[in-house]
PDB file of C-alpha atoms in Angstrom:
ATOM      1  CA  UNK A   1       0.000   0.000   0.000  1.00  0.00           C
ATOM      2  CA  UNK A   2       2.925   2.490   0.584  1.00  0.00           C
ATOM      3  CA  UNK A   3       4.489   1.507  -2.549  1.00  0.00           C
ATOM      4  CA  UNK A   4       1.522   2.433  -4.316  1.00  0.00           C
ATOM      5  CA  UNK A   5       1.002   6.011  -2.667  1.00  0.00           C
ATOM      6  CA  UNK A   6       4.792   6.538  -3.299  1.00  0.00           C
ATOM      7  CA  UNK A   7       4.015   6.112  -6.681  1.00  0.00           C
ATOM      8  CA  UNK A   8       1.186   8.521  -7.025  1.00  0.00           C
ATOM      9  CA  UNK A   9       3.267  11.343  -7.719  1.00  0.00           C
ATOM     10  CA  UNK A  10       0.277  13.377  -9.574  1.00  0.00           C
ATOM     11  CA  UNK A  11      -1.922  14.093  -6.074  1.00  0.00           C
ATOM     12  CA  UNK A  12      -2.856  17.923  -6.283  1.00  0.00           C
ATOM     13  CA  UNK A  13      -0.994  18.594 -10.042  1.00  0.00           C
ATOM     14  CA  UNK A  14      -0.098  22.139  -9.698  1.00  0.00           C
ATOM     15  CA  UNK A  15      -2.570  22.676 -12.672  1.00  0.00           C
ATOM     16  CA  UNK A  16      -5.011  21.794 -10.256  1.00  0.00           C
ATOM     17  CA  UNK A  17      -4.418  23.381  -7.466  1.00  0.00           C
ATOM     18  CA  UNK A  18      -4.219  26.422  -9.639  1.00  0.00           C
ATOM     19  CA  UNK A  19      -7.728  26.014 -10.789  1.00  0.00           C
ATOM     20  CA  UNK A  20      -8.992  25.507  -7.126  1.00  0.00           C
ATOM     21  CA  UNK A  21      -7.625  28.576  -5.849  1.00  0.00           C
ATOM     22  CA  UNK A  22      -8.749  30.396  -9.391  1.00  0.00           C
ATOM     23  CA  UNK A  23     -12.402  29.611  -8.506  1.00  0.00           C
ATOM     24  CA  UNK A  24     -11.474  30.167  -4.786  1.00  0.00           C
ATOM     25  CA  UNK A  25     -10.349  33.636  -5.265  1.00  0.00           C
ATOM     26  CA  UNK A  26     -13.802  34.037  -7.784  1.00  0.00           C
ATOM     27  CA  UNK A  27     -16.011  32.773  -4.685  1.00  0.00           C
ATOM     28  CA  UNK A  28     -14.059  35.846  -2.529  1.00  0.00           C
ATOM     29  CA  UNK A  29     -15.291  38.246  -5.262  1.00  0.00           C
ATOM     30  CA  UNK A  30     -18.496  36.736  -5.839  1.00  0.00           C
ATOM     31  CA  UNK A  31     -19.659  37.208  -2.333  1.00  0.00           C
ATOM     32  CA  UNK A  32     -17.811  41.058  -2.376  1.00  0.00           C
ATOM     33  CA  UNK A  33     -19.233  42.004  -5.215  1.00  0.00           C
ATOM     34  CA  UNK A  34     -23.140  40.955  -4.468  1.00  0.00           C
ATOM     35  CA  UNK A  35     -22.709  42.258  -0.627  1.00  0.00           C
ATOM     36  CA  UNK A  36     -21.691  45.403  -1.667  1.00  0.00           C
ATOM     37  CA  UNK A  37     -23.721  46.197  -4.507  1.00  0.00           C
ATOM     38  CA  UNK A  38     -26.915  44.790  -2.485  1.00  0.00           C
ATOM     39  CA  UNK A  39     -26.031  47.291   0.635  1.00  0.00           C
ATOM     40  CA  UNK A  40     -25.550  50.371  -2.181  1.00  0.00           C
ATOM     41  CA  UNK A  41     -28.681  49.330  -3.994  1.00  0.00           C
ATOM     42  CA  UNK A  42     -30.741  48.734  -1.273  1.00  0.00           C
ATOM     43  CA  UNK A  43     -29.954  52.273  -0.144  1.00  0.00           C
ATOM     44  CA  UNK A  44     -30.641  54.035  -3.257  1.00  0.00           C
ATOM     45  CA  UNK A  45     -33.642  52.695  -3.675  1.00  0.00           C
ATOM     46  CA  UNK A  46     -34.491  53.801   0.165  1.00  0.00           C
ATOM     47  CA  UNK A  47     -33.806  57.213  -1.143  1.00  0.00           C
ATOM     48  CA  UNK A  48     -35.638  57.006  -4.134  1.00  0.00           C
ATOM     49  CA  UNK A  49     -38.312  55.620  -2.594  1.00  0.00           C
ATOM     50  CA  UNK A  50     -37.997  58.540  -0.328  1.00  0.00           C
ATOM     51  CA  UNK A  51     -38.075  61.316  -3.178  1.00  0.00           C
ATOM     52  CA  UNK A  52     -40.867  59.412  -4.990  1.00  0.00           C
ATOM     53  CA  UNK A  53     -42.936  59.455  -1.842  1.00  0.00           C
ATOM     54  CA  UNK A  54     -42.723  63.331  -1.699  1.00  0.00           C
ATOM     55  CA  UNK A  55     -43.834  64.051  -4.990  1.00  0.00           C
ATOM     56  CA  UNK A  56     -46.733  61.843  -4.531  1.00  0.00           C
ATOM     57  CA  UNK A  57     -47.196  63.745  -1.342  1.00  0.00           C
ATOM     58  CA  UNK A  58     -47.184  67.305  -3.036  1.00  0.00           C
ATOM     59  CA  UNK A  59     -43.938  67.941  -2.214  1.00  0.00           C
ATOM     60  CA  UNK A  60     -40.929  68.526  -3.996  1.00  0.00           C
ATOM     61  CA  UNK A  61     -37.946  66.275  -5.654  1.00  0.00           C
ATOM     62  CA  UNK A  62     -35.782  65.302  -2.933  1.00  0.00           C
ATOM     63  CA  UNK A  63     -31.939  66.369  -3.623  1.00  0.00           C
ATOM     64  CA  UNK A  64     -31.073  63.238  -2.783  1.00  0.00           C
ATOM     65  CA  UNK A  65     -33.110  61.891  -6.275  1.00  0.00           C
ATOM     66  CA  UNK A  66     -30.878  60.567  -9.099  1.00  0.00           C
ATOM     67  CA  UNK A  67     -32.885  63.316 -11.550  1.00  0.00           C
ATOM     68  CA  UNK A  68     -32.595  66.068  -9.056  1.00  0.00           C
ATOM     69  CA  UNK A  69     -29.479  66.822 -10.633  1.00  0.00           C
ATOM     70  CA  UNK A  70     -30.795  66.325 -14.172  1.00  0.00           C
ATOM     71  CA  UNK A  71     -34.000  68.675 -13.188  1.00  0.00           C
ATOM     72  CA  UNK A  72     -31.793  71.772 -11.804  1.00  0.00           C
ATOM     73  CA  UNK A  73     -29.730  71.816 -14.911  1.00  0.00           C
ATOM     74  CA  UNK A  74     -32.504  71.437 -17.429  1.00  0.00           C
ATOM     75  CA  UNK A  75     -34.935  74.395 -17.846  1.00  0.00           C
ATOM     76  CA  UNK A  76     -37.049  72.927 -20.217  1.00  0.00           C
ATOM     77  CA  UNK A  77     -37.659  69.373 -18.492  1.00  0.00           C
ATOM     78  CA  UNK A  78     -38.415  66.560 -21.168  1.00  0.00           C
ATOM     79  CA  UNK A  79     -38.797  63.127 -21.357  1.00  0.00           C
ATOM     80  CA  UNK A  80     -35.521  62.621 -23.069  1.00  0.00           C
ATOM     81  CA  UNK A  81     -33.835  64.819 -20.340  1.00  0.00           C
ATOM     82  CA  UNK A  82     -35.026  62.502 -17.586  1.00  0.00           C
ATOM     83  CA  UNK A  83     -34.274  59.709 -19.623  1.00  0.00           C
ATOM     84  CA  UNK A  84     -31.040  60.257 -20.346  1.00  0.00           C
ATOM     85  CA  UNK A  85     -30.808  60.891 -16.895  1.00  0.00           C
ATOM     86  CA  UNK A  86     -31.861  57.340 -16.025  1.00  0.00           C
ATOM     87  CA  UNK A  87     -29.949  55.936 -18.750  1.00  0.00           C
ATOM     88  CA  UNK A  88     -26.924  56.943 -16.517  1.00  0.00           C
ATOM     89  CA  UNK A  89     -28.584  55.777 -13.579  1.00  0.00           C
ATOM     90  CA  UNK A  90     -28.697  52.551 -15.200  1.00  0.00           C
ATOM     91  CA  UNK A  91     -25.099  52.355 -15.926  1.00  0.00           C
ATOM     92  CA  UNK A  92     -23.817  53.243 -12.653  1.00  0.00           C
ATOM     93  CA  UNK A  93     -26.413  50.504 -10.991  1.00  0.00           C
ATOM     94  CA  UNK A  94     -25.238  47.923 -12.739  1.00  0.00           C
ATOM     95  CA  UNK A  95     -22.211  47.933 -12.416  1.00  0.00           C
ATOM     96  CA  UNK A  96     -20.794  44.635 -10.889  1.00  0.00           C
ATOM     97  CA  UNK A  97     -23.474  42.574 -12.305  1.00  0.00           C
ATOM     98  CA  UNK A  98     -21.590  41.638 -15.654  1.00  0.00           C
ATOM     99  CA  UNK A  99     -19.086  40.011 -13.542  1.00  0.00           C
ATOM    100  CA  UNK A 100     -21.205  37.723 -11.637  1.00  0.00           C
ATOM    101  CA  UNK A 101     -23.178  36.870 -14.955  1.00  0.00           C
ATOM    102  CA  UNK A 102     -19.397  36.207 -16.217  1.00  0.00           C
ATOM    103  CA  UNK A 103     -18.138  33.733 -12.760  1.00  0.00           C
ATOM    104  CA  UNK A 104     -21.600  31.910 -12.882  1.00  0.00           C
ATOM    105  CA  UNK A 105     -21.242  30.586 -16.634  1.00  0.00           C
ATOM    106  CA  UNK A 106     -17.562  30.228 -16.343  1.00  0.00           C
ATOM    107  CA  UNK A 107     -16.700  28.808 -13.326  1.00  0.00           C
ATOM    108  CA  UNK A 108     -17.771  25.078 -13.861  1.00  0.00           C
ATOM    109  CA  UNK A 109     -15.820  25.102 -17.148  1.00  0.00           C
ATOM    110  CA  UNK A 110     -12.878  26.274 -15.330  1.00  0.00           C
ATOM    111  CA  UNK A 111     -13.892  23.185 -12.625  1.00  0.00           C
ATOM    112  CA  UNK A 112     -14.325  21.060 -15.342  1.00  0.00           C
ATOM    113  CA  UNK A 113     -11.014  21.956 -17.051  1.00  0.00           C
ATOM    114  CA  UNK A 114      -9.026  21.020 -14.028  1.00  0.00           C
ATOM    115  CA  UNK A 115     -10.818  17.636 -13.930  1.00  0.00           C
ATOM    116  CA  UNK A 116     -10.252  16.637 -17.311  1.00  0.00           C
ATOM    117  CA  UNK A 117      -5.898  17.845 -16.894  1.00  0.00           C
ATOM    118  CA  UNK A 118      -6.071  16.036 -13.604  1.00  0.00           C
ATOM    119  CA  UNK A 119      -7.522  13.119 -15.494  1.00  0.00           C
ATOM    120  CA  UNK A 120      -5.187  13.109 -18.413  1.00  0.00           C
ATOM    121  CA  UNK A 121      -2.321  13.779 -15.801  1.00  0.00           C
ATOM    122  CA  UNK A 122      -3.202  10.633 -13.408  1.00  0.00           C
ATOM    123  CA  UNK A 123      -3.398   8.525 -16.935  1.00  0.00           C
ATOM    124  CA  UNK A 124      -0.212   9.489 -18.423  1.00  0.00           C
ATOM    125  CA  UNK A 125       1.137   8.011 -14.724  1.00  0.00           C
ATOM    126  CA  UNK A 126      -0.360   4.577 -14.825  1.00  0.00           C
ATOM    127  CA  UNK A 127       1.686   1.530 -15.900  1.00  0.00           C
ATOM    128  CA  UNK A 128       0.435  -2.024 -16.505  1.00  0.00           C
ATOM    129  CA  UNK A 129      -0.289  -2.696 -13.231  1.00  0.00           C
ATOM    130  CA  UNK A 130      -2.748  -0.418 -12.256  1.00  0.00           C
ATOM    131  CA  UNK A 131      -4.954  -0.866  -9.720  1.00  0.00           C
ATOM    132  CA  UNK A 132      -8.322   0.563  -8.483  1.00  0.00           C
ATOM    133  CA  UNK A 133      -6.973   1.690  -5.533  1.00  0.00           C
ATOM    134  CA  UNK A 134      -4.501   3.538  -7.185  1.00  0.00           C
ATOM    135  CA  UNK A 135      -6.592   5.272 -10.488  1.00  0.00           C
ATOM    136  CA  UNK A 136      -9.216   5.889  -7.432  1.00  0.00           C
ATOM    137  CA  UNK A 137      -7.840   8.882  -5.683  1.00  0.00           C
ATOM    138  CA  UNK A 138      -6.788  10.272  -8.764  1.00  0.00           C
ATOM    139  CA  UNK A 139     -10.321  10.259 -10.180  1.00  0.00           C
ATOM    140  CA  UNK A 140     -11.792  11.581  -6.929  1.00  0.00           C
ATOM    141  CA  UNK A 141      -9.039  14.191  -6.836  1.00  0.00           C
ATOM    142  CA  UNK A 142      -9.726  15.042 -10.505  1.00  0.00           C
ATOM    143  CA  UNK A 143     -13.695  15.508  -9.713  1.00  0.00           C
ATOM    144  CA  UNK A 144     -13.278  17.979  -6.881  1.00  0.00           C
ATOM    145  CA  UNK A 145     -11.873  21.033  -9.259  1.00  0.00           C
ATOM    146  CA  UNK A 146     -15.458  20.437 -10.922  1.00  0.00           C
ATOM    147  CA  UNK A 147     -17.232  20.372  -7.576  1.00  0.00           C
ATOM    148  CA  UNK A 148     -15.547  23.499  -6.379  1.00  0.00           C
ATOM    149  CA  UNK A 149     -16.876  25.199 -10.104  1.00  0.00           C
ATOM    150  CA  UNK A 150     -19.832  24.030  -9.187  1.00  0.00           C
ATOM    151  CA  UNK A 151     -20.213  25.390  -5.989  1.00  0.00           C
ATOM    152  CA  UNK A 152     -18.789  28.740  -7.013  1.00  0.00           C
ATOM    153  CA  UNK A 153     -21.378  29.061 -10.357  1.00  0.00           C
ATOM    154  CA  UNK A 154     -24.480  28.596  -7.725  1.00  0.00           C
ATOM    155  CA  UNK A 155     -24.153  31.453  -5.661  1.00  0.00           C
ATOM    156  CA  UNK A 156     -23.004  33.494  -8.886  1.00  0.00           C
ATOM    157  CA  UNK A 157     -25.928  32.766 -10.290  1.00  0.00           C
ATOM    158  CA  UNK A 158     -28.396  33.495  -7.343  1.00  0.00           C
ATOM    159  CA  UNK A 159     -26.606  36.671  -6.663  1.00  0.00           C
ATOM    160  CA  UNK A 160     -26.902  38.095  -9.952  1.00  0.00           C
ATOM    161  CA  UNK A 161     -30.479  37.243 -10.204  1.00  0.00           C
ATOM    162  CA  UNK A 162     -31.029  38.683  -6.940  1.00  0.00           C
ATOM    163  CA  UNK A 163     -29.220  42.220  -7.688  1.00  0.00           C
ATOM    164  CA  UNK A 164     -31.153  42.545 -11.047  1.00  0.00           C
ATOM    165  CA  UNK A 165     -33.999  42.378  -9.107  1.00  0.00           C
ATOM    166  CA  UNK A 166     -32.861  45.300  -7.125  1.00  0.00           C
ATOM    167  CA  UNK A 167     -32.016  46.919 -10.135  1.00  0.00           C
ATOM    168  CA  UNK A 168     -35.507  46.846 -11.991  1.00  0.00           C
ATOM    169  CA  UNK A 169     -36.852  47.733  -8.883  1.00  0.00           C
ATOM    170  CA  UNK A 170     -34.311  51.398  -8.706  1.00  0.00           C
ATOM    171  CA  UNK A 171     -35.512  51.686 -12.121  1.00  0.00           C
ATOM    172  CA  UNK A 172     -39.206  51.186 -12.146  1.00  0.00           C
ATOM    173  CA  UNK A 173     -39.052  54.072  -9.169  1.00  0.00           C
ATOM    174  CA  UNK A 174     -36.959  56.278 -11.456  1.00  0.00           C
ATOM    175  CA  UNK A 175     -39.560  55.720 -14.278  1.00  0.00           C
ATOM    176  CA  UNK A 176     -42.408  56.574 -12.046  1.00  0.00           C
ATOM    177  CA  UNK A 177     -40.878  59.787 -11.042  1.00  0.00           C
ATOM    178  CA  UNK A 178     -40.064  60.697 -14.443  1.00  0.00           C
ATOM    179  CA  UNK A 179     -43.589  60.367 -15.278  1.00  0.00           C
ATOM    180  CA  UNK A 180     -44.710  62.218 -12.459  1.00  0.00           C
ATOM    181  CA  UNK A 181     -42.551  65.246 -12.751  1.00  0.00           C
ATOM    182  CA  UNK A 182     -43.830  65.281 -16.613  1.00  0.00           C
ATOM    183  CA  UNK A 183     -47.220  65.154 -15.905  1.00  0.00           C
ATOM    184  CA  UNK A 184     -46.614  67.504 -13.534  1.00  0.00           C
TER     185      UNK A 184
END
């Protein structure tokens, strides 16, 4: 039994290692990326909220409205004017959210690309007189790198669907003060 775990030179191939701490380091990001854009969307749309429920209330824009800005440097408020203004709006809200679209269809390829080098590499090691107990932990070694893509393309996933959530929610408020500051 020794002899044979001597001879299983290829347990954690730097290629794979490499690809688990490639979708490690994406998992870090991943969970950065969606905390921090959910705390900064989940306040905007607080504020928004905020401004939307004063000019339903009579009151005025609140300065603290994405098209304030746009409405004190426009005399002649338009349509086009507030929707440029929450074209830019857009932008800046989703920001973040290509790169979670980008981990969550990548990341089990990546997995799946250290399985199939860890497979070639435990293959190119086996003589004639292989055994299951040695191709074994090479296999199950192999199959982790697509576990761990797995795993890291879930909460990718969920996270961006979540935030663009958030983000049609910012913009449907936008919209509806746009409408009511034209109709008003």
């Amino acid at each position: 039994m020794l002899q044979e775990i001597s001879n299983y030179q290829y347990l954690a191939n730097p290629i794979t290692l490499s690809v688990i701490g490639w979708l490690l380091l994406y998992l870090f990001f991943v969970f950065f990326v969606f905390f921090y854009k959910l705390f900064t969307l989940n306040s905007w749309i607080n504020k928004e909220n905020d401004s939307l429920n004063s000019l339903l209330m009579g009151g005025i824009l609140s300065s603290s409205s994405s098209l304030h800005s746009c409405k004190e440097r426009s005399e002649n408020l338009t349509k086009y004017a507030l929707d440029a203004c929450i074209e830019g709006s857009k932008k800046r809200a989703k920001s973040g959210l290509t790169f979670l679209a980008i981990v969550s269809s990548t990341a089990p390829f990546i997995g799946l690309f250290g399985t199939v080098v860890s497979i070639l590499i435990a293959f190119s090691h086996m003589g004639n007189n292989t055994s299951l107990s040695l191709v074994a932990p090479a296999i199950s070694e192999a199959l982790v790198a697509t576990a761990i893509g797995i795993l890291v393309a879930i909460p990718a996933y969920s996270f961006h669907q979540i935030l663009v959530s958030k983000f049609e929610d910012l913009i449907s408020i936008l919209k509806m003060q746009r409408d009511f500051l034209i109709n008003d």
